[in-house]
Short mmCIF file of C-alpha atoms in Angstrom, two decimals:
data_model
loop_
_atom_site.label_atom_id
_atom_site.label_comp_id
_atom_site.label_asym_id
_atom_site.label_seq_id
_atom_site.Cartn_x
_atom_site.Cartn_y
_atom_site.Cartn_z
CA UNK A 1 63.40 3.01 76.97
CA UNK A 2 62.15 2.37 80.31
CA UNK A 3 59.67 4.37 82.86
CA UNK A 4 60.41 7.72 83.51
CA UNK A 5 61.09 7.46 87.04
CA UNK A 6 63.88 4.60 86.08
CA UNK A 7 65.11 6.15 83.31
CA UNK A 8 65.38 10.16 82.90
CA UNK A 9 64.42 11.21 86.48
CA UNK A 10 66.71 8.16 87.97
CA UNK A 11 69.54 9.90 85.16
CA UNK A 12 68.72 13.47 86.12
CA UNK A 13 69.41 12.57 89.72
CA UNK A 14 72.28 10.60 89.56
CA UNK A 15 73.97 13.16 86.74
CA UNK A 16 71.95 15.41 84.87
CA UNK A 17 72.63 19.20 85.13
CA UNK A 18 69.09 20.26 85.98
CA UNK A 19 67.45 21.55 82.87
CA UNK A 20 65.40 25.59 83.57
CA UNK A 21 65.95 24.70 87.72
CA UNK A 22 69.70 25.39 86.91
CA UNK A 23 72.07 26.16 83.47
CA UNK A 24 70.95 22.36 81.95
CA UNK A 25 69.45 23.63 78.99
CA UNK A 26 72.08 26.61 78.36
CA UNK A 27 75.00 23.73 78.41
CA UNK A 28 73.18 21.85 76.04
CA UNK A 29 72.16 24.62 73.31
CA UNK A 30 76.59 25.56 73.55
CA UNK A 31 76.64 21.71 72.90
CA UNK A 32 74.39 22.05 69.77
CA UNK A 33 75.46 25.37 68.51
CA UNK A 34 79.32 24.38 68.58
CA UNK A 35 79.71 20.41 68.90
CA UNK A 36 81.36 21.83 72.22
CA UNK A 37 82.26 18.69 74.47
CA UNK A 38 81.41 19.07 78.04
CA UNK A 39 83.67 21.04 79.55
CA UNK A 40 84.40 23.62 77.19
CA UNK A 41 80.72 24.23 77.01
CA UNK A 42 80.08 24.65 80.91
CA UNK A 43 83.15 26.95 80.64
CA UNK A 44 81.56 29.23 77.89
CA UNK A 45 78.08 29.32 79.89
CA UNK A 46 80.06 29.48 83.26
CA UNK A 47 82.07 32.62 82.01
CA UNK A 48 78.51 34.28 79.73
CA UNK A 49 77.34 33.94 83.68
CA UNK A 50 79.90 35.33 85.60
CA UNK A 51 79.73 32.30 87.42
CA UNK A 52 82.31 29.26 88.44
CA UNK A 53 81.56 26.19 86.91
CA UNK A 54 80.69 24.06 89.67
CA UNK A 55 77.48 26.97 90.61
CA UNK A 56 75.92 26.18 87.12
CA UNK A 57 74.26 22.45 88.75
CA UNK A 58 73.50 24.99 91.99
CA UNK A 59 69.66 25.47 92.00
CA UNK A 60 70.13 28.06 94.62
CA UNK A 61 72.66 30.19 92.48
CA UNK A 62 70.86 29.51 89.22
CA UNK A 63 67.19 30.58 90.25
CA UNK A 64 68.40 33.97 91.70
CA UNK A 65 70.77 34.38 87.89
CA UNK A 66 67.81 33.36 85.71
CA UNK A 67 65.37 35.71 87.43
CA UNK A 68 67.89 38.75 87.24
CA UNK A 69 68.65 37.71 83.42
CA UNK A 70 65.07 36.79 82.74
CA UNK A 71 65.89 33.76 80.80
CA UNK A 72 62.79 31.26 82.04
CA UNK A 73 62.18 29.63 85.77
CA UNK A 74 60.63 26.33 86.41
CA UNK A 75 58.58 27.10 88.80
CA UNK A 76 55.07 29.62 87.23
CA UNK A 77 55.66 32.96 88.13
CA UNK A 78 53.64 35.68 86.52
CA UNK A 79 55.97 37.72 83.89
CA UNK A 80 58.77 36.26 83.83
CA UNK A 81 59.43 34.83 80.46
CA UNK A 82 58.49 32.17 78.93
CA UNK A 83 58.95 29.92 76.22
CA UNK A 84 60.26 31.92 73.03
CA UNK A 85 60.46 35.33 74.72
CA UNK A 86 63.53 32.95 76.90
CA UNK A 87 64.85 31.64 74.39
CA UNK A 88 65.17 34.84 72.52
CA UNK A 89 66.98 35.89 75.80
CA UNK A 90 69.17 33.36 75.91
CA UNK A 91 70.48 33.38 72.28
CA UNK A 92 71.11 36.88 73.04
CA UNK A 93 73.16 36.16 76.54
CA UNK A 94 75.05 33.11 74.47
CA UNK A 95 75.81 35.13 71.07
CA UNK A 96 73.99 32.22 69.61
CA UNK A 97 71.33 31.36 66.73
CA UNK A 98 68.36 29.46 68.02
CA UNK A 99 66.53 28.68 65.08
CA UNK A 100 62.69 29.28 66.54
CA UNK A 101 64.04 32.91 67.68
CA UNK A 102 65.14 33.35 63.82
CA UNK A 103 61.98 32.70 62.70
CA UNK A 104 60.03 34.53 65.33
CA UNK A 105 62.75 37.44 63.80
CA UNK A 106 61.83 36.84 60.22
CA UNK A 107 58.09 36.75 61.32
CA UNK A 108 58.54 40.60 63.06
CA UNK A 109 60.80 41.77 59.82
CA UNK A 110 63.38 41.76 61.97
CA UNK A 111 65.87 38.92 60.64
CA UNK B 1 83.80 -12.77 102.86
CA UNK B 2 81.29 -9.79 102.76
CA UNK B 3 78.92 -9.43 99.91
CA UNK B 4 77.06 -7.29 98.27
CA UNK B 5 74.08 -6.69 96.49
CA UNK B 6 74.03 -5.78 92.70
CA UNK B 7 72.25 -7.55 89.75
CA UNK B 8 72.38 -9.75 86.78
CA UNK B 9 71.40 -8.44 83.29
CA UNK B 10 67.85 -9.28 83.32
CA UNK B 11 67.74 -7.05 86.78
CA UNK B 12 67.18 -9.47 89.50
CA UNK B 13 69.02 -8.98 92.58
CA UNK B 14 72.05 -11.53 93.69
CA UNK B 15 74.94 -11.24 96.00
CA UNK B 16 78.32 -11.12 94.92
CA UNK B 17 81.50 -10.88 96.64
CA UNK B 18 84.70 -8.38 96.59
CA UNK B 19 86.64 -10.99 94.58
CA UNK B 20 83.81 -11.83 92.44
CA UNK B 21 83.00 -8.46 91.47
CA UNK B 22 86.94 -7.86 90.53
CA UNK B 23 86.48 -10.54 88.66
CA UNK B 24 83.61 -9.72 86.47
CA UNK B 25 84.91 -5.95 85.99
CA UNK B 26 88.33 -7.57 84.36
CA UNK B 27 86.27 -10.33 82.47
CA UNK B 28 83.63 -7.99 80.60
CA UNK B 29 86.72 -4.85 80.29
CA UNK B 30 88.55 -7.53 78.59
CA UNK B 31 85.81 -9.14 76.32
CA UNK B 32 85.10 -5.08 75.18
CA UNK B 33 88.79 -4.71 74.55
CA UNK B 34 88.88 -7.90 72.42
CA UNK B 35 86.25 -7.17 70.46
CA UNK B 36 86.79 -3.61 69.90
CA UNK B 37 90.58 -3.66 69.92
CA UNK B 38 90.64 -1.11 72.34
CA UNK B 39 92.31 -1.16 75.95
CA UNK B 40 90.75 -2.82 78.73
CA UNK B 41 90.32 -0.23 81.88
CA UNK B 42 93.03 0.11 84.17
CA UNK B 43 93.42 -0.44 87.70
CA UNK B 44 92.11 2.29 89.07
CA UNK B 45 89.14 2.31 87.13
CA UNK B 46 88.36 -0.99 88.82
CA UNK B 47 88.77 -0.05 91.66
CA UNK B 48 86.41 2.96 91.09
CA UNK B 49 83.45 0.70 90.12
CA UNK B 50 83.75 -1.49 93.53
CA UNK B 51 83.95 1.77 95.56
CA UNK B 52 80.34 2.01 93.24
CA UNK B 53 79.57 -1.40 93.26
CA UNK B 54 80.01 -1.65 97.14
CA UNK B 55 78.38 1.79 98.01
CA UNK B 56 75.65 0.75 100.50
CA UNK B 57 73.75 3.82 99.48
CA UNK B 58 70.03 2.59 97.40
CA UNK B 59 71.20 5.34 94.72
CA UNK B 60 74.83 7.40 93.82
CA UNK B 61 75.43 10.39 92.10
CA UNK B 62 78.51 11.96 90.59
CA UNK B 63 80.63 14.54 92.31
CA UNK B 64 78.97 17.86 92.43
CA UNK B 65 80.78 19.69 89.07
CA UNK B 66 80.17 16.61 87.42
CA UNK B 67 77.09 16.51 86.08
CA UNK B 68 76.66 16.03 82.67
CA UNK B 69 73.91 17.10 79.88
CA UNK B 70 70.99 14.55 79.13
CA UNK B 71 69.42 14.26 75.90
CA UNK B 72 66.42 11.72 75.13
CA UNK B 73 64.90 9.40 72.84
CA UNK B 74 61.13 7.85 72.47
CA UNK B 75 60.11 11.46 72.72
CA UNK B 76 56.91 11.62 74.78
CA UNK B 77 55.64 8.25 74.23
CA UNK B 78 57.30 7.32 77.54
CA UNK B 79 54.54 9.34 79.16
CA UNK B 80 51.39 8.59 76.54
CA UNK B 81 52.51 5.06 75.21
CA UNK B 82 52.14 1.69 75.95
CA UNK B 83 54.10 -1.10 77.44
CA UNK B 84 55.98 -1.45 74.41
CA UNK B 85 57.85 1.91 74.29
CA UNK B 86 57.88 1.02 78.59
CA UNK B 87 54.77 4.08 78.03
CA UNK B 88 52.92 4.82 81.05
CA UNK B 89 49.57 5.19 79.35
CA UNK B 90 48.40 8.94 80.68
CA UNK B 91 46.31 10.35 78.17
CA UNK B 92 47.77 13.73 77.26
CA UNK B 93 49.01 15.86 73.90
CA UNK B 94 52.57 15.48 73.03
CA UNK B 95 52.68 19.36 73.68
CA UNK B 96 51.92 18.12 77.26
CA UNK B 97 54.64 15.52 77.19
CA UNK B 98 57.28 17.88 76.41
CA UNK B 99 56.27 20.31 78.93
CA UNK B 100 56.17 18.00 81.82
CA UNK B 101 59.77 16.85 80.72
CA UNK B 102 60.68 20.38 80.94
CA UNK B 103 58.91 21.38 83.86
CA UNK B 104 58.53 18.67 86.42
CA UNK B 105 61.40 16.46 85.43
CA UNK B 106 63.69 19.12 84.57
CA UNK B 107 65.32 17.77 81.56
CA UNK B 108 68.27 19.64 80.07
CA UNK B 109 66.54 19.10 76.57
CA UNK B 110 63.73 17.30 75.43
CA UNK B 111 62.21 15.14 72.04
CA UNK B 112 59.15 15.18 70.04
CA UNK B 113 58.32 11.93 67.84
CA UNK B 114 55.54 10.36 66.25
CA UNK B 115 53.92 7.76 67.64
CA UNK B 116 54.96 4.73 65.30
CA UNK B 117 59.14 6.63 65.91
CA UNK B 118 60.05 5.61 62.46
CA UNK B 119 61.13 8.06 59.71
CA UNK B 120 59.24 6.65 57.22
CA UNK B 121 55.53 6.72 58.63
CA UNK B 122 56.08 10.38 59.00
CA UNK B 123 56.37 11.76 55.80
CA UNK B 124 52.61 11.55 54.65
CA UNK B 125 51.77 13.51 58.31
CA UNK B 126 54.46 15.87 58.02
CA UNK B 127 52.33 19.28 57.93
CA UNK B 128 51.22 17.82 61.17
CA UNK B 129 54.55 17.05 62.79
CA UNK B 130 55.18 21.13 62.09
CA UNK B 131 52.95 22.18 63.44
CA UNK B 132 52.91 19.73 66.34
CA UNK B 133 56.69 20.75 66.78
CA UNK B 134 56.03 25.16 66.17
CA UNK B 135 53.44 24.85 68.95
CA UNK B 136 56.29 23.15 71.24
CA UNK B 137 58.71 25.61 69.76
CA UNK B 138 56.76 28.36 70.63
CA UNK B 139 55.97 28.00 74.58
CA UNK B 140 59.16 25.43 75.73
CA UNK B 141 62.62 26.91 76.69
CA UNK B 142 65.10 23.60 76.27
CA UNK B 143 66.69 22.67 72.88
CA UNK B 144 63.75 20.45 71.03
CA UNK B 145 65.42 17.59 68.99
CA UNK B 146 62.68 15.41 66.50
CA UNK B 147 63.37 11.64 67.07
CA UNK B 148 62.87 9.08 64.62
CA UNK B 149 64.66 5.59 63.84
CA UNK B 150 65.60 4.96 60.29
CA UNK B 151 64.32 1.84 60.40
CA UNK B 152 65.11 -0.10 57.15
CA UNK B 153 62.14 -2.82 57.71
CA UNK B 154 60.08 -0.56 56.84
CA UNK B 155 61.27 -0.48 53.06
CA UNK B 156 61.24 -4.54 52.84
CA UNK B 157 58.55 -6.53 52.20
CA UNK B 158 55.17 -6.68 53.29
CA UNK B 159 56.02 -3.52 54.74
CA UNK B 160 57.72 -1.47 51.74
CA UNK B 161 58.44 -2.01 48.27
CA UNK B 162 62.02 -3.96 47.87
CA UNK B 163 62.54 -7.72 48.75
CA UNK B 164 63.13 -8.70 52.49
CA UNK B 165 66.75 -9.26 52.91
CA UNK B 166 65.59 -11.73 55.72
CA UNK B 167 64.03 -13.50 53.26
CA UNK B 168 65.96 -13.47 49.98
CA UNK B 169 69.65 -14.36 51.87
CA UNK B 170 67.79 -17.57 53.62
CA UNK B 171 66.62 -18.28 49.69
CA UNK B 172 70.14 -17.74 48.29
CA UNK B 173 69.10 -14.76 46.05
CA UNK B 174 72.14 -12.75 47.31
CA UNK B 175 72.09 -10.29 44.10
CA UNK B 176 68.34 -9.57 44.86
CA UNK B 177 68.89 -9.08 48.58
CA UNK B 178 71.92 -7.01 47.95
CA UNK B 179 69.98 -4.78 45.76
CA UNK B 180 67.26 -4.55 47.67
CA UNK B 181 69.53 -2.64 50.37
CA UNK B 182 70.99 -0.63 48.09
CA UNK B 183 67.36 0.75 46.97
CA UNK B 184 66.35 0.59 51.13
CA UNK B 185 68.71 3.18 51.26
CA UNK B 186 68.38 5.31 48.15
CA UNK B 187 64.79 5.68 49.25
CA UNK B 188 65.08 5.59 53.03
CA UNK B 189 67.80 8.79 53.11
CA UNK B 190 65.42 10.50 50.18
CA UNK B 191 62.71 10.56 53.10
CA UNK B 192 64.58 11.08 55.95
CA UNK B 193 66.30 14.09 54.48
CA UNK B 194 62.60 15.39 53.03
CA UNK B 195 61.47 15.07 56.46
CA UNK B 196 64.12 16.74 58.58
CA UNK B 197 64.03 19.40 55.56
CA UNK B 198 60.41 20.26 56.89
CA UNK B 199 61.02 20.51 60.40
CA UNK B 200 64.15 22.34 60.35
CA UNK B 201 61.86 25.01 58.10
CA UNK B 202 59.90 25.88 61.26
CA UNK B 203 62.88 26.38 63.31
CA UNK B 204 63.06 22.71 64.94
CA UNK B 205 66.64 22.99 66.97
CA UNK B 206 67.59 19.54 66.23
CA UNK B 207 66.55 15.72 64.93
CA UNK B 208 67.90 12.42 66.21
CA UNK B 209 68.36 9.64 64.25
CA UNK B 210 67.91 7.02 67.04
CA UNK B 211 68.37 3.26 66.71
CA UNK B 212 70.68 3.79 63.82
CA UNK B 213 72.18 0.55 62.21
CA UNK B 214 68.99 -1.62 63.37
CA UNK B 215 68.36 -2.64 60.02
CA UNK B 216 72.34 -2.98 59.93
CA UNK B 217 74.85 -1.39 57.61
CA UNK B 218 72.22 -0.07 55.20
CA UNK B 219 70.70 1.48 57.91
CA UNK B 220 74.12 2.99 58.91
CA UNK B 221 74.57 3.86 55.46
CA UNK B 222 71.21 5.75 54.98
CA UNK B 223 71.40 8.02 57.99
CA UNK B 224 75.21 9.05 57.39
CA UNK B 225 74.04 9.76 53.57
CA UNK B 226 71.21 11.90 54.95
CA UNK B 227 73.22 14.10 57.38
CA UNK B 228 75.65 15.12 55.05
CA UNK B 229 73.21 16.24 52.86
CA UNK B 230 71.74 18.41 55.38
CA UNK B 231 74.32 19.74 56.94
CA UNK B 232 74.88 20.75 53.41
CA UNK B 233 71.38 22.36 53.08
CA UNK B 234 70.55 22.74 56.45
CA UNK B 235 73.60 23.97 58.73
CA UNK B 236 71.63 25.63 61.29
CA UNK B 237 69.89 22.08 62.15
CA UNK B 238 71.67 20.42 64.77
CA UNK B 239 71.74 16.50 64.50
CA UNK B 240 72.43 13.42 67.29
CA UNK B 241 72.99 9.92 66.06
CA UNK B 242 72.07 7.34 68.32
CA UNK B 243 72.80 3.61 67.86
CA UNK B 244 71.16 0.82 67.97
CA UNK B 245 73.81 -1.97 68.98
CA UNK B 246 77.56 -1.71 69.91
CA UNK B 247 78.91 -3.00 66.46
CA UNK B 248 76.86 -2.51 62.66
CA UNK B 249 75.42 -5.79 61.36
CA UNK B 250 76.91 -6.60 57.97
CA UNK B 251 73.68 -7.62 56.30
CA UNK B 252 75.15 -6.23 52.71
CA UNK B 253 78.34 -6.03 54.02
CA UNK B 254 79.74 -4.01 51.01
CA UNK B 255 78.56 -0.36 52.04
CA UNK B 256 81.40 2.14 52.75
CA UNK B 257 81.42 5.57 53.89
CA UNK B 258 84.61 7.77 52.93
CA UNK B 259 85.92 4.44 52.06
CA UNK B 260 85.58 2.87 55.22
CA UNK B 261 83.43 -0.44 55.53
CA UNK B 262 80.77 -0.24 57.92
CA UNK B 263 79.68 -3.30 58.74
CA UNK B 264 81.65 -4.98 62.38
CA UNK B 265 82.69 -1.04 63.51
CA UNK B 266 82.91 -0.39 66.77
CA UNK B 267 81.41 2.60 68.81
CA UNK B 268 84.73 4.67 68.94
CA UNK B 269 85.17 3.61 64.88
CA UNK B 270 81.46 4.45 64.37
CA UNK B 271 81.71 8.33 66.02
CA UNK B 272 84.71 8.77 63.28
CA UNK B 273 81.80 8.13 60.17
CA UNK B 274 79.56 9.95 61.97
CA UNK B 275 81.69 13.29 62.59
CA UNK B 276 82.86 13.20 58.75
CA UNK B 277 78.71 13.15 57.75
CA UNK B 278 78.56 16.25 60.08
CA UNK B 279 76.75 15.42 63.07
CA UNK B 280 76.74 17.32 66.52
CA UNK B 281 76.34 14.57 68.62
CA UNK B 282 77.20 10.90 68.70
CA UNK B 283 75.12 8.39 71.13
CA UNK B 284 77.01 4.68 71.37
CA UNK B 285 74.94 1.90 72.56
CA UNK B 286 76.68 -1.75 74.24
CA UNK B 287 73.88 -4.02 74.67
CA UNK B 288 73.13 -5.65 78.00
CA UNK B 289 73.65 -9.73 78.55
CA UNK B 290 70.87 -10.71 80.51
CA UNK B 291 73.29 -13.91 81.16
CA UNK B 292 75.89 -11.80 82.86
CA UNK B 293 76.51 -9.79 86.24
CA UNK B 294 75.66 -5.62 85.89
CA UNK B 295 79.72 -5.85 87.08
CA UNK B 296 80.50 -7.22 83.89
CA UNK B 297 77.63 -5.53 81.51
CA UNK B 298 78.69 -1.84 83.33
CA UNK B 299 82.35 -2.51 82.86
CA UNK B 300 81.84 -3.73 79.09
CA UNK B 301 79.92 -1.30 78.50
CA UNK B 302 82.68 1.73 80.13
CA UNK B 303 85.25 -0.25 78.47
CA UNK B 304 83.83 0.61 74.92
CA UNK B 305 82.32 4.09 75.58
CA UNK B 306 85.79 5.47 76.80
CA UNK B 307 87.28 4.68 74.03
CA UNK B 308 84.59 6.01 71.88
CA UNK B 309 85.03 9.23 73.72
CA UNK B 310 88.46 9.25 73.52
CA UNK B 311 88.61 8.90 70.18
CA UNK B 312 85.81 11.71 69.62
CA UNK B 313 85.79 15.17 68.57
CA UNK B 314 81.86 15.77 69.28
CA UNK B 315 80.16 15.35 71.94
CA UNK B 316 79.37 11.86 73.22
CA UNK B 317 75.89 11.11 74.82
CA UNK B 318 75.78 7.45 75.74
CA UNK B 319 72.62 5.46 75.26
CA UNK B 320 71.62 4.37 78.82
CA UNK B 321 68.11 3.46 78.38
CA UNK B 322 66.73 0.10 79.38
CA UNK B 323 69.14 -2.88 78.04
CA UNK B 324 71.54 -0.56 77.25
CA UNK B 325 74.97 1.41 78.36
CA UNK B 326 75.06 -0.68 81.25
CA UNK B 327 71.62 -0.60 82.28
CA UNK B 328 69.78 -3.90 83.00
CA UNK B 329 67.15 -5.26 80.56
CA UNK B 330 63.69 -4.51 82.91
CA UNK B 331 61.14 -2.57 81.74
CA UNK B 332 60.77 -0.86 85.11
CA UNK B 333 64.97 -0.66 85.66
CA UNK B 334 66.28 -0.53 89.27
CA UNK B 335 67.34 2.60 89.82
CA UNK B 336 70.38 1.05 92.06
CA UNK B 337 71.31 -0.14 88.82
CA UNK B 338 70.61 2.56 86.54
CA UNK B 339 72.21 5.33 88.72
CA UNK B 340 75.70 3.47 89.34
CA UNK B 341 75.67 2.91 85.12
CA UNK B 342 75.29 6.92 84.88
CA UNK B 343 78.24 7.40 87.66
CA UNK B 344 80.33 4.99 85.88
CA UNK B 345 80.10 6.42 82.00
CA UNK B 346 80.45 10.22 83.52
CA UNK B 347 83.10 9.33 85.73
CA UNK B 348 84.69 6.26 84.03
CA UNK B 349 84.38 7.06 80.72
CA UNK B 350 84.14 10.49 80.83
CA UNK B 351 81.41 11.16 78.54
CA UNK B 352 79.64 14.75 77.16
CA UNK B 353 75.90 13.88 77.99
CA UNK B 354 73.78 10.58 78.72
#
C-alpha cells in the first residue's frame, strides 16, 4: 500500500538492487529457486558473473555484462532479448529452472 | 537543545530532540521485546537510528553493497486502482502494469492480482487469470509472483456460506462460531490450493499469500494448510507469505500447526510455521501507532523483524508498505519517512528483501 512514488520507487531508491538496470532480478530468482538469504544469493550471482558483489547494484558494470550475456536491458534496444528469450538465458547462466522457460521447452519438444 | 524533524505515526511532521528521540527508540525496542519476548536492540543500534533520525538529508540510502531485493504486493492495482488500494487511477491493462514496474521503476520482481486481491473471487475467473499471467510470462524478464489475500470474510456470512464469527461470538454461540472457522478453512485452503494449482500449470514463478492471518488464526491456518500441499504437488512453484499484523488474532484460538498454537505468535515464531509448510519467503508485518513518534514505530518495528530474521532460515522480506514495517499510516507516505524505515530493517535488522 501506498503511491508508487512513496512506496516502491521511494524503496528502490533507498535499497532496492535495481531490477533489469542491474543483477535485481537475477538475486531474486537465486532467492526463489533456493530459499537463498541475501548474501549467499548475491554471492552465487556475483561469482555466475565473474563479478564482486558490491558491482551487481553498479548500473554502469551491469548494462555493459547484460549486453555481452544477452540476458534483457531496460532501456529498448532492437535485438537484444527480451522477455522469455532472457529468461531462457538466464536460467541457463544460473543452472536454474524457471518455470515459463520449461514450458516454452515442453511447447518446442524440447523438455 | 537542537531538534530535528521526523514524524508521528499518522505522518505529520514534529520536532523532536536528541534526548527525546533516545527516548522513544528504547521505549518502542522495549514494548517489541515485551511483547515478543525477544531482546530489545542494543546500544549501538540506537545509536544507528539517530545517526538516521538526525541525517539532515530529505532521503537516505543504505551503503552501496547493501542493497537488498524488493518484492511487492497489490500487484498492479497501485497503478490502475483507486484510492482504496492508494491506486493512482491510470487506465491501463495489468500487462501494462507489470511492465512499467519492470521497466520504468525497475523492480527486482513484480505481482499480478485480480482486482478484488482475494483468493476466493478468483476461482470462477481463473482461465482468465492464466492467461492474463502467460501473456506477462511471455514478454517480462523479473520473477512474476500471483498475489492474493486469503481473506476468511469472504467465507462468513452475507459474504460466504458459514456463520460470521463476528456475529455468533457477540451472540454466545461459541460451538457455531468455532465451527464455522473450522469449515472457513476446509473450504478456503480447497480454493486457494485449486487456484495456485492453475497458475503454477502455465509456468507462474511464484504466488503470495499476502495479508495472511487477517481473518486471524483460521486464516493462518488455511494458508499454511495450502502451502504444504503444494509444495507437495507443486515444488517448482515458489511461494511468499506475507502478514497481515505483527501477532495472529486468536478468533478460534484452538488451531495448531505441527502442534504449535497459532493464535498470539510473534513474527520470528510465525517464520518457524511458515518454513515447516514449505514456503520460500516469509514477509513480517508490525503495525504502525498513529499515536506514537516514527522513533518509536521504526524501532518497534526493527526490534521485532531482527529477531524474526534471526531466527529464520528463508529469506525475510519485511512488509514496509503504508502503516506498516515502520512506515507511517498516509496514503501518500513521506518518503523522509519511508526511506529511513528501509535503511533501518536492511541495516538494523538485517533483512533478505523489503
Amino acid at each position: 500500500m501506498g503511491d508508487p512514488y512513496g512506496m516502491p520507487i521511494a524503496h528502490g531508491v533507498a535499497a532496492g538492487m535495481g531490477g533489469i538496470r542491474t543483477a535485481g532480478d537475477l538475486v531474486a530468482r537465486m532467492q526463489l529457486a533456493q530459499k537463498m538469504r541475501i548474501s549467499e544469493a548475491k554471492a552465487f550471482v556475483a561469482d555466475k558473473l565473474n563479478i564482486g558483489v558490491k558491482e551487481l547494484s553498479d548500473v554502469t558494470v551491469m548494462r555493459e555484462i547484460r549486453e555481452d550475456l544477452d540476458l534483457g536491458v531496460i532501456t529498448s534496444v532492437p535485438g537484444c532479448a527480451k522477455g522469455i528469450e532472457a529468461k531462457a538465458r538466464i536460467a541457463d547462466l544460473l543452472g536454474i529452472r524457471i518455470n515459463s522457460v520449461e514450458r516454452l521447452k515442453a511447447k518446442m519438444g524440447r523438455a | 537543545m537542537t531538534s530535528y524533524p521526523t514524524r508521528m505515526g499518522d505522518g505529520h511532521l514534529v520536532e523532536m530532540t536528541t534526548d527525546e528521540l533516545r527516548r522513544d527508540f528504547v521505549a518502542g525496542a522495549e514494548d517489541a521485546a515485551d511483547r515478543a519476548g525477544v531482546p530489545a536492540l542494543t546500544q549501538g543500534e540506537y545509536e544507528r537510528l539517530l545517526d538516521l533520525f538526525t541525517n539532515p538529508a530529505r532521503v537516505v540510502g543504505v551503503e552501496s553493497g547493501n542493497e537488498v531485493v524488493l518484492t511487492h504486493d497489490i500487484g498492479t492495482l497501485r497503478l490502475d486502482g483507486d484510492q482504496g488500494n492508494s491506486g493512482v487511477g491510470i487506465p491501463m491493462g495489468r500487462l501494462q502494469g507489470v511492465q512499467v514496474h519492470e521497466r520504468a521503476f525497475a523492480c527486482d520482481t513484480m505481482e499480478l492480482g485480480h482486482v478484488d486481491y482475494s483468493w476466493k473471487p478468483v476461482k470462477p475467473i481463473i482461465a482468465q487469470e492464466q492467461q492474463a499471467l502467460e501473456m506477462v510470462l511471455l514478454s517480462t524478464i523479473i520473477p512474476i509472483f500471483y498475489g492474493a489475500m486469503p481473506n476468511l470474510g469472504l467465507y462468513y456470512a452475507p459474504d460466504g456460506p458459514f456463520g460470521n464469527p463476528s456475529d455468533l461470538l457477540p451472540a454466545g454461540k461459541i460451538k457455531e462460531a468455532l465451527e464455522a472457522q473450522e469449515h472457513a478453512v476446509e473450504h478456503a485452503t480447497r480454493d486457494m490450493v485449486y487456484i495456485c494449482s492453475k497458475l503454477a500449470e502455465v509456468g507462474g514463478d511464484a504466488v503470495n499469500f499476502d495479508t495472511t492471518g487477517a481473518a486471524g488464526d483460521a486464516d493462518f491456518m488455511a494458508t499454511l494448510n495450502a502451502i504444504e500441499q503444494l509444495k507437495a504437488s507443486h515444488p517448482e512453484l515458489g511461494i511468499q507469505v506475507g502478514m497481515a499484523g505483527e501477532f495472529v488474532l486468536g478468533i478460534h484460538g484452538g488451531f495448531r500447526y505441527d502442534g504449535v498454537r497459532l493464535a498470539g505468535l510473534y513474527p520470528h515464531q510465525q517464520v518457524k510455521l511458515v518454513e515447516k509448510a514449505g514456503a520460500d519467503i516469509f514477509g513480517p508485518v508490525v503495525n504502525t501507532n498513529t499515536s506514537k513518534s516514527m522513533a518509536w514505530n521504526l524501532s518497534r518495528a526493527v526490534t521485532f523483524v531482527k529477531a524474526c530474521v534471526e531466527a529464520a532460515e528463508i529469506p525475510i522480506h519485511v512488509n514496509m508498505g503504508m502503516g506498516v514495517g515502520g512506515s507511517p499510516v498516509f496514503e501518500t507516505p513521506p518518503i523522509d519517512s519511508v526511506s529511513r524505515a528501509s535503511v533501518a530493517m536492511v541495516e538494523i535488522a538485517r533483512v533478505d528483501g523489503l
